[in-house]
Amino acid sequence: MPDFMNVAGMEGTKISSVVSFGALNGMLFGPFWGSIVSTTGFLLYELTSGKYLSMNTFSVLSILFIALSSIVSGLVVNREHKAAKSIFFVLIVAWYMLDVGREAYFYPWYHLLILGIFVYFEKSILVKTVTSKAYIFLSLFLASLMGVLSDHMAGSITCYLLYDLPVNMYKSVIFLYPVERTILAFFPAFLVYVLVVVFKDIILSSDDVEKDIEDKKTQDLDEYLQNDVLNIIKEK
């Protein structure tokens, strides 16, 4: 997936799409394996491209941010909402513990908004995703968005600690990063939605599905009778 260039009218701006794959891996493989897939994929790419040795400290640490995106997104999809919210909230609190956080106190406004939306729809998501396609997409989009925003907040904190960036740099992107992160979160959410919903509908709409299920049940029963029940009778 290509990077985004000149976003929101900022000439020369480059936004890496790598974080999208962090959220995607988390939703597809879960928080544990998703983070491993993201970390391994990132490392293999940088090593085979010959860029790893020339990477700065922040770029090296970016591997952890992408893994964090996978963990948070995976937790939401796995319905481990308490753990996902805890990680997300701790990152916001960590921002306000910094000097820059107290000066640029409005910087995490989008993170707080998304967390509030997630808490508001949390119970509905748990119930209505069973029957509503709209809630399935909402659940996936919030999972993806919380993942990429976790990456963003961890990156913002680390960038300040490493380079002591001025407050004005954070204030200057206060309304731009939400556009960036929403775009990055949309694509993995949409892809997983297609995989989960569209393919599911195609399979279930097949006339042969019910017959195939019954045939499989019959086959399993026959195998059980032949391999287990008959052996028990013979032993008796």
JSON list of C-alpha atoms in Angstrom, two decimals:
[
{"chain": "A", "resi": 1, "resn": "MET", "atom": "CA", "xyz": [0.00, 0.00, 0.00]},
{"chain": "A", "resi": 2, "resn": "PRO", "atom": "CA", "xyz": [1.56, 3.38, -0.97]},
{"chain": "A", "resi": 3, "resn": "ASP", "atom": "CA", "xyz": [2.33, 6.15, 1.47]},
{"chain": "A", "resi": 4, "resn": "PHE", "atom": "CA", "xyz": [0.20, 9.29, 1.42]},
{"chain": "A", "resi": 5, "resn": "MET", "atom": "CA", "xyz": [1.84, 12.43, 0.06]},
{"chain": "A", "resi": 6, "resn": "ASN", "atom": "CA", "xyz": [0.94, 16.11, 0.58]},
{"chain": "A", "resi": 7, "resn": "VAL", "atom": "CA", "xyz": [-1.93, 15.31, 2.92]},
{"chain": "A", "resi": 8, "resn": "ALA", "atom": "CA", "xyz": [-4.37, 18.07, 3.89]},
{"chain": "A", "resi": 9, "resn": "GLY", "atom": "CA", "xyz": [-2.53, 20.63, 1.76]},
{"chain": "A", "resi": 10, "resn": "MET", "atom": "CA", "xyz": [0.83, 20.27, 3.55]},
{"chain": "A", "resi": 11, "resn": "GLU", "atom": "CA", "xyz": [3.42, 20.25, 0.78]},
{"chain": "A", "resi": 12, "resn": "GLY", "atom": "CA", "xyz": [6.09, 17.58, 1.15]},
{"chain": "A", "resi": 13, "resn": "THR", "atom": "CA", "xyz": [4.19, 15.70, 3.86]},
{"chain": "A", "resi": 14, "resn": "LYS", "atom": "CA", "xyz": [4.67, 11.94, 3.84]},
{"chain": "A", "resi": 15, "resn": "ILE", "atom": "CA", "xyz": [2.53, 9.60, 5.92]},
{"chain": "A", "resi": 16, "resn": "SER", "atom": "CA", "xyz": [3.64, 5.99, 6.09]},
{"chain": "A", "resi": 17, "resn": "SER", "atom": "CA", "xyz": [0.97, 3.36, 5.52]},
{"chain": "A", "resi": 18, "resn": "VAL", "atom": "CA", "xyz": [2.85, 0.77, 7.58]},
{"chain": "A", "resi": 19, "resn": "VAL", "atom": "CA", "xyz": [0.69, 1.42, 10.64]},
{"chain": "A", "resi": 20, "resn": "SER", "atom": "CA", "xyz": [-2.37, 0.32, 8.62]},
{"chain": "A", "resi": 21, "resn": "PHE", "atom": "CA", "xyz": [-0.87, -3.15, 8.42]},
{"chain": "A", "resi": 22, "resn": "GLY", "atom": "CA", "xyz": [-0.34, -3.13, 12.17]},
{"chain": "A", "resi": 23, "resn": "ALA", "atom": "CA", "xyz": [-4.07, -2.69, 12.71]},
{"chain": "A", "resi": 24, "resn": "LEU", "atom": "CA", "xyz": [-4.88, -5.17, 9.94]},
{"chain": "A", "resi": 25, "resn": "ASN", "atom": "CA", "xyz": [-2.66, -7.89, 11.40]},
{"chain": "A", "resi": 26, "resn": "GLY", "atom": "CA", "xyz": [-4.17, -7.39, 14.84]},
{"chain": "A", "resi": 27, "resn": "MET", "atom": "CA", "xyz": [-7.72, -7.79, 13.54]},
{"chain": "A", "resi": 28, "resn": "LEU", "atom": "CA", "xyz": [-6.85, -10.83, 11.41]},
{"chain": "A", "resi": 29, "resn": "PHE", "atom": "CA", "xyz": [-4.53, -12.73, 13.75]},
{"chain": "A", "resi": 30, "resn": "GLY", "atom": "CA", "xyz": [-5.34, -11.41, 17.22]},
{"chain": "A", "resi": 31, "resn": "PRO", "atom": "CA", "xyz": [-3.25, -9.30, 19.61]},
{"chain": "A", "resi": 32, "resn": "PHE", "atom": "CA", "xyz": [-0.44, -11.83, 20.17]},
{"chain": "A", "resi": 33, "resn": "TRP", "atom": "CA", "xyz": [0.17, -13.30, 16.73]},
{"chain": "A", "resi": 34, "resn": "GLY", "atom": "CA", "xyz": [-0.82, -10.04, 15.04]},
{"chain": "A", "resi": 35, "resn": "SER", "atom": "CA", "xyz": [1.94, -8.16, 16.85]},
{"chain": "A", "resi": 36, "resn": "ILE", "atom": "CA", "xyz": [4.45, -10.89, 15.96]},
{"chain": "A", "resi": 37, "resn": "VAL", "atom": "CA", "xyz": [3.42, -10.80, 12.29]},
{"chain": "A", "resi": 38, "resn": "SER", "atom": "CA", "xyz": [3.70, -6.99, 12.24]},
{"chain": "A", "resi": 39, "resn": "THR", "atom": "CA", "xyz": [7.10, -6.96, 13.95]},
{"chain": "A", "resi": 40, "resn": "THR", "atom": "CA", "xyz": [8.49, -9.75, 11.79]},
{"chain": "A", "resi": 41, "resn": "GLY", "atom": "CA", "xyz": [7.19, -8.24, 8.57]},
{"chain": "A", "resi": 42, "resn": "PHE", "atom": "CA", "xyz": [8.62, -4.81, 9.42]},
{"chain": "A", "resi": 43, "resn": "LEU", "atom": "CA", "xyz": [12.02, -6.25, 10.34]},
{"chain": "A", "resi": 44, "resn": "LEU", "atom": "CA", "xyz": [12.24, -8.47, 7.28]},
{"chain": "A", "resi": 45, "resn": "TYR", "atom": "CA", "xyz": [11.36, -5.57, 4.99]},
{"chain": "A", "resi": 46, "resn": "GLU", "atom": "CA", "xyz": [13.93, -3.24, 6.51]},
{"chain": "A", "resi": 47, "resn": "LEU", "atom": "CA", "xyz": [16.65, -5.93, 6.57]},
{"chain": "A", "resi": 48, "resn": "THR", "atom": "CA", "xyz": [16.11, -7.10, 2.99]},
{"chain": "A", "resi": 49, "resn": "SER", "atom": "CA", "xyz": [15.92, -3.51, 1.71]},
{"chain": "A", "resi": 50, "resn": "GLY", "atom": "CA", "xyz": [19.20, -2.67, 3.41]},
{"chain": "A", "resi": 51, "resn": "LYS", "atom": "CA", "xyz": [17.71, 0.24, 5.33]},
{"chain": "A", "resi": 52, "resn": "TYR", "atom": "CA", "xyz": [17.83, -1.17, 8.86]},
{"chain": "A", "resi": 53, "resn": "LEU", "atom": "CA", "xyz": [21.42, -0.21, 9.68]},
{"chain": "A", "resi": 54, "resn": "SER", "atom": "CA", "xyz": [20.83, 3.38, 8.55]},
{"chain": "A", "resi": 55, "resn": "MET", "atom": "CA", "xyz": [17.62, 3.83, 10.55]},
{"chain": "A", "resi": 56, "resn": "ASN", "atom": "CA", "xyz": [17.55, 6.39, 13.34]},
{"chain": "A", "resi": 57, "resn": "THR", "atom": "CA", "xyz": [16.48, 5.56, 16.90]},
{"chain": "A", "resi": 58, "resn": "PHE", "atom": "CA", "xyz": [12.90, 6.66, 16.39]},
{"chain": "A", "resi": 59, "resn": "SER", "atom": "CA", "xyz": [12.52, 4.50, 13.24]},
{"chain": "A", "resi": 60, "resn": "VAL", "atom": "CA", "xyz": [13.88, 1.48, 15.10]},
{"chain": "A", "resi": 61, "resn": "LEU", "atom": "CA", "xyz": [11.41, 2.03, 17.94]},
{"chain": "A", "resi": 62, "resn": "SER", "atom": "CA", "xyz": [8.59, 2.38, 15.39]},
{"chain": "A", "resi": 63, "resn": "ILE", "atom": "CA", "xyz": [8.55, -1.41, 15.28]},
{"chain": "A", "resi": 64, "resn": "LEU", "atom": "CA", "xyz": [7.17, -1.40, 18.82]},
{"chain": "A", "resi": 65, "resn": "PHE", "atom": "CA", "xyz": [4.52, 1.19, 17.94]},
{"chain": "A", "resi": 66, "resn": "ILE", "atom": "CA", "xyz": [3.27, -0.93, 15.04]},
{"chain": "A", "resi": 67, "resn": "ALA", "atom": "CA", "xyz": [3.16, -3.99, 17.30]},
{"chain": "A", "resi": 68, "resn": "LEU", "atom": "CA", "xyz": [1.17, -1.91, 19.81]},
{"chain": "A", "resi": 69, "resn": "SER", "atom": "CA", "xyz": [-1.30, -1.05, 17.05]},
{"chain": "A", "resi": 70, "resn": "SER", "atom": "CA", "xyz": [-1.77, -4.78, 16.40]},
{"chain": "A", "resi": 71, "resn": "ILE", "atom": "CA", "xyz": [-2.25, -5.51, 20.09]},
{"chain": "A", "resi": 72, "resn": "VAL", "atom": "CA", "xyz": [-4.92, -2.86, 20.66]},
{"chain": "A", "resi": 73, "resn": "SER", "atom": "CA", "xyz": [-6.82, -3.64, 17.44]},
{"chain": "A", "resi": 74, "resn": "GLY", "atom": "CA", "xyz": [-6.64, -7.36, 18.17]},
{"chain": "A", "resi": 75, "resn": "LEU", "atom": "CA", "xyz": [-7.94, -6.91, 21.69]},
{"chain": "A", "resi": 76, "resn": "VAL", "atom": "CA", "xyz": [-10.96, -4.94, 20.47]},
{"chain": "A", "resi": 77, "resn": "VAL", "atom": "CA", "xyz": [-11.83, -7.53, 17.81]},
{"chain": "A", "resi": 78, "resn": "ASN", "atom": "CA", "xyz": [-11.37, -10.34, 20.35]},
{"chain": "A", "resi": 79, "resn": "ARG", "atom": "CA", "xyz": [-13.81, -8.44, 22.61]},
{"chain": "A", "resi": 80, "resn": "GLU", "atom": "CA", "xyz": [-11.19, -7.94, 25.29]},
{"chain": "A", "resi": 81, "resn": "HIS", "atom": "CA", "xyz": [-12.37, -4.36, 25.56]},
{"chain": "A", "resi": 82, "resn": "LYS", "atom": "CA", "xyz": [-11.17, -3.68, 29.10]},
{"chain": "A", "resi": 83, "resn": "ALA", "atom": "CA", "xyz": [-7.54, -4.41, 28.19]},
{"chain": "A", "resi": 84, "resn": "ALA", "atom": "CA", "xyz": [-7.75, -2.34, 24.99]},
{"chain": "A", "resi": 85, "resn": "LYS", "atom": "CA", "xyz": [-9.27, 0.64, 26.80]},
{"chain": "A", "resi": 86, "resn": "SER", "atom": "CA", "xyz": [-6.67, 0.39, 29.57]},
{"chain": "A", "resi": 87, "resn": "ILE", "atom": "CA", "xyz": [-3.74, 0.55, 27.14]},
{"chain": "A", "resi": 88, "resn": "PHE", "atom": "CA", "xyz": [-5.34, 3.40, 25.22]},
{"chain": "A", "resi": 89, "resn": "PHE", "atom": "CA", "xyz": [-6.09, 5.37, 28.39]},
{"chain": "A", "resi": 90, "resn": "VAL", "atom": "CA", "xyz": [-2.61, 4.83, 29.85]},
{"chain": "A", "resi": 91, "resn": "LEU", "atom": "CA", "xyz": [-1.06, 6.32, 26.70]},
{"chain": "A", "resi": 92, "resn": "ILE", "atom": "CA", "xyz": [-3.23, 9.43, 27.06]},
{"chain": "A", "resi": 93, "resn": "VAL", "atom": "CA", "xyz": [-2.33, 9.76, 30.75]},
{"chain": "A", "resi": 94, "resn": "ALA", "atom": "CA", "xyz": [1.37, 9.36, 29.87]},
{"chain": "A", "resi": 95, "resn": "TRP", "atom": "CA", "xyz": [1.05, 12.29, 27.46]},
{"chain": "A", "resi": 96, "resn": "TYR", "atom": "CA", "xyz": [-0.33, 14.57, 30.19]},
{"chain": "A", "resi": 97, "resn": "MET", "atom": "CA", "xyz": [2.49, 13.57, 32.53]},
{"chain": "A", "resi": 98, "resn": "LEU", "atom": "CA", "xyz": [4.96, 15.28, 30.18]},
{"chain": "A", "resi": 99, "resn": "ASP", "atom": "CA", "xyz": [5.64, 19.01, 30.15]},
{"chain": "A", "resi": 100, "resn": "VAL", "atom": "CA", "xyz": [4.63, 19.19, 26.50]},
{"chain": "A", "resi": 101, "resn": "GLY", "atom": "CA", "xyz": [1.40, 17.38, 27.32]},
{"chain": "A", "resi": 102, "resn": "ARG", "atom": "CA", "xyz": [0.39, 19.99, 29.86]},
{"chain": "A", "resi": 103, "resn": "GLU", "atom": "CA", "xyz": [1.14, 22.80, 27.41]},
{"chain": "A", "resi": 104, "resn": "ALA", "atom": "CA", "xyz": [-0.38, 21.13, 24.34]},
{"chain": "A", "resi": 105, "resn": "TYR", "atom": "CA", "xyz": [-3.24, 19.80, 26.45]},
{"chain": "A", "resi": 106, "resn": "PHE", "atom": "CA", "xyz": [-5.67, 19.79, 23.51]},
{"chain": "A", "resi": 107, "resn": "TYR", "atom": "CA", "xyz": [-3.41, 17.54, 21.40]},
{"chain": "A", "resi": 108, "resn": "PRO", "atom": "CA", "xyz": [-5.10, 14.18, 22.30]},
{"chain": "A", "resi": 109, "resn": "TRP", "atom": "CA", "xyz": [-8.61, 15.53, 21.68]},
{"chain": "A", "resi": 110, "resn": "TYR", "atom": "CA", "xyz": [-9.24, 13.01, 18.90]},
{"chain": "A", "resi": 111, "resn": "HIS", "atom": "CA", "xyz": [-7.99, 10.13, 21.04]},
{"chain": "A", "resi": 112, "resn": "LEU", "atom": "CA", "xyz": [-10.38, 11.12, 23.82]},
{"chain": "A", "resi": 113, "resn": "LEU", "atom": "CA", "xyz": [-13.24, 11.49, 21.35]},
{"chain": "A", "resi": 114, "resn": "ILE", "atom": "CA", "xyz": [-12.69, 8.02, 19.88]},
{"chain": "A", "resi": 115, "resn": "LEU", "atom": "CA", "xyz": [-12.36, 6.51, 23.35]},
{"chain": "A", "resi": 116, "resn": "GLY", "atom": "CA", "xyz": [-15.64, 8.16, 24.35]},
{"chain": "A", "resi": 117, "resn": "ILE", "atom": "CA", "xyz": [-17.38, 6.89, 21.19]},
{"chain": "A", "resi": 118, "resn": "PHE", "atom": "CA", "xyz": [-16.05, 3.40, 21.83]},
{"chain": "A", "resi": 119, "resn": "VAL", "atom": "CA", "xyz": [-17.29, 3.39, 25.43]},
{"chain": "A", "resi": 120, "resn": "TYR", "atom": "CA", "xyz": [-20.68, 4.72, 24.31]},
{"chain": "A", "resi": 121, "resn": "PHE", "atom": "CA", "xyz": [-21.18, 2.04, 21.63]},
{"chain": "A", "resi": 122, "resn": "GLU", "atom": "CA", "xyz": [-19.39, -0.76, 23.49]},
{"chain": "A", "resi": 123, "resn": "LYS", "atom": "CA", "xyz": [-22.46, -2.59, 24.76]},
{"chain": "A", "resi": 124, "resn": "SER", "atom": "CA", "xyz": [-24.32, -2.14, 21.47]},
{"chain": "A", "resi": 125, "resn": "ILE", "atom": "CA", "xyz": [-21.35, -3.52, 19.55]},
{"chain": "A", "resi": 126, "resn": "LEU", "atom": "CA", "xyz": [-21.26, -6.64, 21.71]},
{"chain": "A", "resi": 127, "resn": "VAL", "atom": "CA", "xyz": [-24.94, -7.34, 20.99]},
{"chain": "A", "resi": 128, "resn": "LYS", "atom": "CA", "xyz": [-25.71, -5.95, 17.53]},
{"chain": "A", "resi": 129, "resn": "THR", "atom": "CA", "xyz": [-22.65, -7.18, 15.62]},
{"chain": "A", "resi": 130, "resn": "VAL", "atom": "CA", "xyz": [-24.38, -10.55, 15.52]},
{"chain": "A", "resi": 131, "resn": "THR", "atom": "CA", "xyz": [-27.16, -9.25, 13.27]},
{"chain": "A", "resi": 132, "resn": "SER", "atom": "CA", "xyz": [-26.16, -5.81, 11.97]},
{"chain": "A", "resi": 133, "resn": "LYS", "atom": "CA", "xyz": [-23.59, -5.30, 9.21]},
{"chain": "A", "resi": 134, "resn": "ALA", "atom": "CA", "xyz": [-23.40, -1.61, 10.10]},
{"chain": "A", "resi": 135, "resn": "TYR", "atom": "CA", "xyz": [-22.32, -2.47, 13.63]},
{"chain": "A", "resi": 136, "resn": "ILE", "atom": "CA", "xyz": [-19.81, -5.00, 12.31]},
{"chain": "A", "resi": 137, "resn": "PHE", "atom": "CA", "xyz": [-18.13, -2.26, 10.29]},
{"chain": "A", "resi": 138, "resn": "LEU", "atom": "CA", "xyz": [-18.37, 0.19, 13.21]},
{"chain": "A", "resi": 139, "resn": "SER", "atom": "CA", "xyz": [-16.70, -2.36, 15.47]},
{"chain": "A", "resi": 140, "resn": "LEU", "atom": "CA", "xyz": [-13.90, -3.01, 12.96]},
{"chain": "A", "resi": 141, "resn": "PHE", "atom": "CA", "xyz": [-13.40, 0.69, 12.24]},
{"chain": "A", "resi": 142, "resn": "LEU", "atom": "CA", "xyz": [-13.15, 1.56, 15.93]},
{"chain": "A", "resi": 143, "resn": "ALA", "atom": "CA", "xyz": [-10.73, -1.35, 16.45]},
{"chain": "A", "resi": 144, "resn": "SER", "atom": "CA", "xyz": [-8.58, -0.13, 13.59]},
{"chain": "A", "resi": 145, "resn": "LEU", "atom": "CA", "xyz": [-8.79, 3.50, 14.68]},
{"chain": "A", "resi": 146, "resn": "MET", "atom": "CA", "xyz": [-7.86, 2.73, 18.28]},
{"chain": "A", "resi": 147, "resn": "GLY", "atom": "CA", "xyz": [-4.90, 0.74, 16.95]},
{"chain": "A", "resi": 148, "resn": "VAL", "atom": "CA", "xyz": [-3.51, 3.49, 14.72]},
{"chain": "A", "resi": 149, "resn": "LEU", "atom": "CA", "xyz": [-4.16, 6.14, 17.39]},
{"chain": "A", "resi": 150, "resn": "SER", "atom": "CA", "xyz": [-2.25, 4.04, 19.94]},
{"chain": "A", "resi": 151, "resn": "ASP", "atom": "CA", "xyz": [0.65, 3.98, 17.50]},
{"chain": "A", "resi": 152, "resn": "HIS", "atom": "CA", "xyz": [0.28, 7.76, 17.08]},
{"chain": "A", "resi": 153, "resn": "MET", "atom": "CA", "xyz": [0.27, 8.57, 20.78]},
{"chain": "A", "resi": 154, "resn": "ALA", "atom": "CA", "xyz": [3.19, 6.24, 21.55]},
{"chain": "A", "resi": 155, "resn": "GLY", "atom": "CA", "xyz": [5.10, 7.79, 18.67]},
{"chain": "A", "resi": 156, "resn": "SER", "atom": "CA", "xyz": [4.31, 11.35, 19.78]},
{"chain": "A", "resi": 157, "resn": "ILE", "atom": "CA", "xyz": [5.52, 10.66, 23.33]},
{"chain": "A", "resi": 158, "resn": "THR", "atom": "CA", "xyz": [8.69, 8.92, 22.16]},
{"chain": "A", "resi": 159, "resn": "CYS", "atom": "CA", "xyz": [9.47, 11.63, 19.62]},
{"chain": "A", "resi": 160, "resn": "TYR", "atom": "CA", "xyz": [9.29, 14.27, 22.33]},
{"chain": "A", "resi": 161, "resn": "LEU", "atom": "CA", "xyz": [11.50, 12.27, 24.71]},
{"chain": "A", "resi": 162, "resn": "LEU", "atom": "CA", "xyz": [14.13, 11.68, 22.02]},
{"chain": "A", "resi": 163, "resn": "TYR", "atom": "CA", "xyz": [14.22, 15.04, 20.29]},
{"chain": "A", "resi": 164, "resn": "ASP", "atom": "CA", "xyz": [12.59, 17.49, 22.74]},
{"chain": "A", "resi": 165, "resn": "LEU", "atom": "CA", "xyz": [10.36, 18.90, 20.01]},
{"chain": "A", "resi": 166, "resn": "PRO", "atom": "CA", "xyz": [8.81, 22.32, 20.67]},
{"chain": "A", "resi": 167, "resn": "VAL", "atom": "CA", "xyz": [5.17, 22.55, 21.68]},
{"chain": "A", "resi": 168, "resn": "ASN", "atom": "CA", "xyz": [4.30, 24.48, 18.53]},
{"chain": "A", "resi": 169, "resn": "MET", "atom": "CA", "xyz": [5.09, 21.45, 16.37]},
{"chain": "A", "resi": 170, "resn": "TYR", "atom": "CA", "xyz": [2.39, 19.43, 18.14]},
{"chain": "A", "resi": 171, "resn": "LYS", "atom": "CA", "xyz": [-0.07, 22.30, 18.08]},
{"chain": "A", "resi": 172, "resn": "SER", "atom": "CA", "xyz": [0.43, 22.79, 14.33]},
{"chain": "A", "resi": 173, "resn": "VAL", "atom": "CA", "xyz": [-0.92, 19.31, 13.50]},
{"chain": "A", "resi": 174, "resn": "ILE", "atom": "CA", "xyz": [-3.73, 19.21, 16.04]},
{"chain": "A", "resi": 175, "resn": "PHE", "atom": "CA", "xyz": [-6.42, 19.11, 13.34]},
{"chain": "A", "resi": 176, "resn": "LEU", "atom": "CA", "xyz": [-4.36, 17.34, 10.68]},
{"chain": "A", "resi": 177, "resn": "TYR", "atom": "CA", "xyz": [-3.42, 14.10, 12.38]},
{"chain": "A", "resi": 178, "resn": "PRO", "atom": "CA", "xyz": [-7.10, 13.06, 12.84]},
{"chain": "A", "resi": 179, "resn": "VAL", "atom": "CA", "xyz": [-7.51, 13.16, 9.04]},
{"chain": "A", "resi": 180, "resn": "GLU", "atom": "CA", "xyz": [-4.33, 11.15, 8.59]},
{"chain": "A", "resi": 181, "resn": "ARG", "atom": "CA", "xyz": [-5.23, 8.53, 11.17]},
{"chain": "A", "resi": 182, "resn": "THR", "atom": "CA", "xyz": [-8.83, 8.17, 9.99]},
{"chain": "A", "resi": 183, "resn": "ILE", "atom": "CA", "xyz": [-7.63, 7.45, 6.45]},
{"chain": "A", "resi": 184, "resn": "LEU", "atom": "CA", "xyz": [-5.06, 4.95, 7.71]},
{"chain": "A", "resi": 185, "resn": "ALA", "atom": "CA", "xyz": [-7.70, 3.21, 9.87]},
{"chain": "A", "resi": 186, "resn": "PHE", "atom": "CA", "xyz": [-10.34, 3.01, 7.15]},
{"chain": "A", "resi": 187, "resn": "PHE", "atom": "CA", "xyz": [-8.48, 0.71, 4.74]},
{"chain": "A", "resi": 188, "resn": "PRO", "atom": "CA", "xyz": [-7.74, -2.21, 7.13]},
{"chain": "A", "resi": 189, "resn": "ALA", "atom": "CA", "xyz": [-11.27, -1.95, 8.60]},
{"chain": "A", "resi": 190, "resn": "PHE", "atom": "CA", "xyz": [-12.82, -2.06, 5.13]},
{"chain": "A", "resi": 191, "resn": "LEU", "atom": "CA", "xyz": [-10.65, -4.99, 4.04]},
{"chain": "A", "resi": 192, "resn": "VAL", "atom": "CA", "xyz": [-11.53, -7.08, 7.11]},
{"chain": "A", "resi": 193, "resn": "TYR", "atom": "CA", "xyz": [-15.18, -6.10, 6.69]},
{"chain": "A", "resi": 194, "resn": "VAL", "atom": "CA", "xyz": [-15.13, -7.46, 3.12]},
{"chain": "A", "resi": 195, "resn": "LEU", "atom": "CA", "xyz": [-13.47, -10.67, 4.27]},
{"chain": "A", "resi": 196, "resn": "VAL", "atom": "CA", "xyz": [-15.86, -11.21, 7.18]},
{"chain": "A", "resi": 197, "resn": "VAL", "atom": "CA", "xyz": [-19.19, -10.02, 5.77]},
{"chain": "A", "resi": 198, "resn": "VAL", "atom": "CA", "xyz": [-19.14, -10.27, 1.99]},
{"chain": "A", "resi": 199, "resn": "PHE", "atom": "CA", "xyz": [-17.48, -13.67, 1.76]},
{"chain": "A", "resi": 200, "resn": "LYS", "atom": "CA", "xyz": [-19.67, -14.95, 4.58]},
{"chain": "A", "resi": 201, "resn": "ASP", "atom": "CA", "xyz": [-22.79, -13.87, 2.69]},
{"chain": "A", "resi": 202, "resn": "ILE", "atom": "CA", "xyz": [-21.53, -15.50, -0.51]},
{"chain": "A", "resi": 203, "resn": "ILE", "atom": "CA", "xyz": [-20.92, -18.77, 1.26]},
{"chain": "A", "resi": 204, "resn": "LEU", "atom": "CA", "xyz": [-24.20, -18.79, 3.17]},
{"chain": "A", "resi": 205, "resn": "SER", "atom": "CA", "xyz": [-26.19, -17.88, 0.07]},
{"chain": "A", "resi": 206, "resn": "SER", "atom": "CA", "xyz": [-25.02, -21.01, -1.72]},
{"chain": "A", "resi": 207, "resn": "ASP", "atom": "CA", "xyz": [-27.77, -23.60, -2.23]},
{"chain": "A", "resi": 208, "resn": "ASP", "atom": "CA", "xyz": [-25.34, -26.40, -1.46]},
{"chain": "A", "resi": 209, "resn": "VAL", "atom": "CA", "xyz": [-24.18, -25.12, 1.92]},
{"chain": "A", "resi": 210, "resn": "GLU", "atom": "CA", "xyz": [-26.91, -26.77, 3.98]},
{"chain": "A", "resi": 211, "resn": "LYS", "atom": "CA", "xyz": [-26.46, -30.04, 2.12]},
{"chain": "A", "resi": 212, "resn": "ASP", "atom": "CA", "xyz": [-22.68, -29.87, 2.61]},
{"chain": "A", "resi": 213, "resn": "ILE", "atom": "CA", "xyz": [-23.14, -29.31, 6.34]},
{"chain": "A", "resi": 214, "resn": "GLU", "atom": "CA", "xyz": [-25.48, -32.28, 6.65]},
{"chain": "A", "resi": 215, "resn": "ASP", "atom": "CA", "xyz": [-23.12, -34.47, 4.59]},
{"chain": "A", "resi": 216, "resn": "LYS", "atom": "CA", "xyz": [-20.24, -33.50, 6.87]},
{"chain": "A", "resi": 217, "resn": "LYS", "atom": "CA", "xyz": [-22.25, -34.32, 9.98]},
{"chain": "A", "resi": 218, "resn": "THR", "atom": "CA", "xyz": [-23.24, -37.69, 8.48]},
{"chain": "A", "resi": 219, "resn": "GLN", "atom": "CA", "xyz": [-19.63, -38.43, 7.55]},
{"chain": "A", "resi": 220, "resn": "ASP", "atom": "CA", "xyz": [-18.42, -37.56, 11.05]},
{"chain": "A", "resi": 221, "resn": "LEU", "atom": "CA", "xyz": [-21.11, -39.77, 12.59]},
{"chain": "A", "resi": 222, "resn": "ASP", "atom": "CA", "xyz": [-20.20, -42.69, 10.31]},
{"chain": "A", "resi": 223, "resn": "GLU", "atom": "CA", "xyz": [-16.52, -42.34, 11.20]},
{"chain": "A", "resi": 224, "resn": "TYR", "atom": "CA", "xyz": [-17.38, -42.22, 14.90]},
{"chain": "A", "resi": 225, "resn": "LEU", "atom": "CA", "xyz": [-19.48, -45.38, 14.62]},
{"chain": "A", "resi": 226, "resn": "GLN", "atom": "CA", "xyz": [-16.85, -47.23, 12.60]},
{"chain": "A", "resi": 227, "resn": "ASN", "atom": "CA", "xyz": [-13.75, -46.19, 14.57]},
{"chain": "A", "resi": 228, "resn": "ASP", "atom": "CA", "xyz": [-15.00, -45.85, 18.12]},
{"chain": "A", "resi": 229, "resn": "VAL", "atom": "CA", "xyz": [-18.33, -47.58, 18.75]},
{"chain": "A", "resi": 230, "resn": "LEU", "atom": "CA", "xyz": [-17.53, -50.79, 16.83]},
{"chain": "A", "resi": 231, "resn": "ASN", "atom": "CA", "xyz": [-14.15, -51.10, 18.56]},
{"chain": "A", "resi": 232, "resn": "ILE", "atom": "CA", "xyz": [-15.85, -50.79, 21.95]},
{"chain": "A", "resi": 233, "resn": "ILE", "atom": "CA", "xyz": [-18.39, -53.47, 20.98]},
{"chain": "A", "resi": 234, "resn": "LYS", "atom": "CA", "xyz": [-15.62, -55.82, 19.79]},
{"chain": "A", "resi": 235, "resn": "GLU", "atom": "CA", "xyz": [-13.71, -55.37, 23.03]},
{"chain": "A", "resi": 236, "resn": "LYS", "atom": "CA", "xyz": [-16.86, -56.26, 25.00]}
]
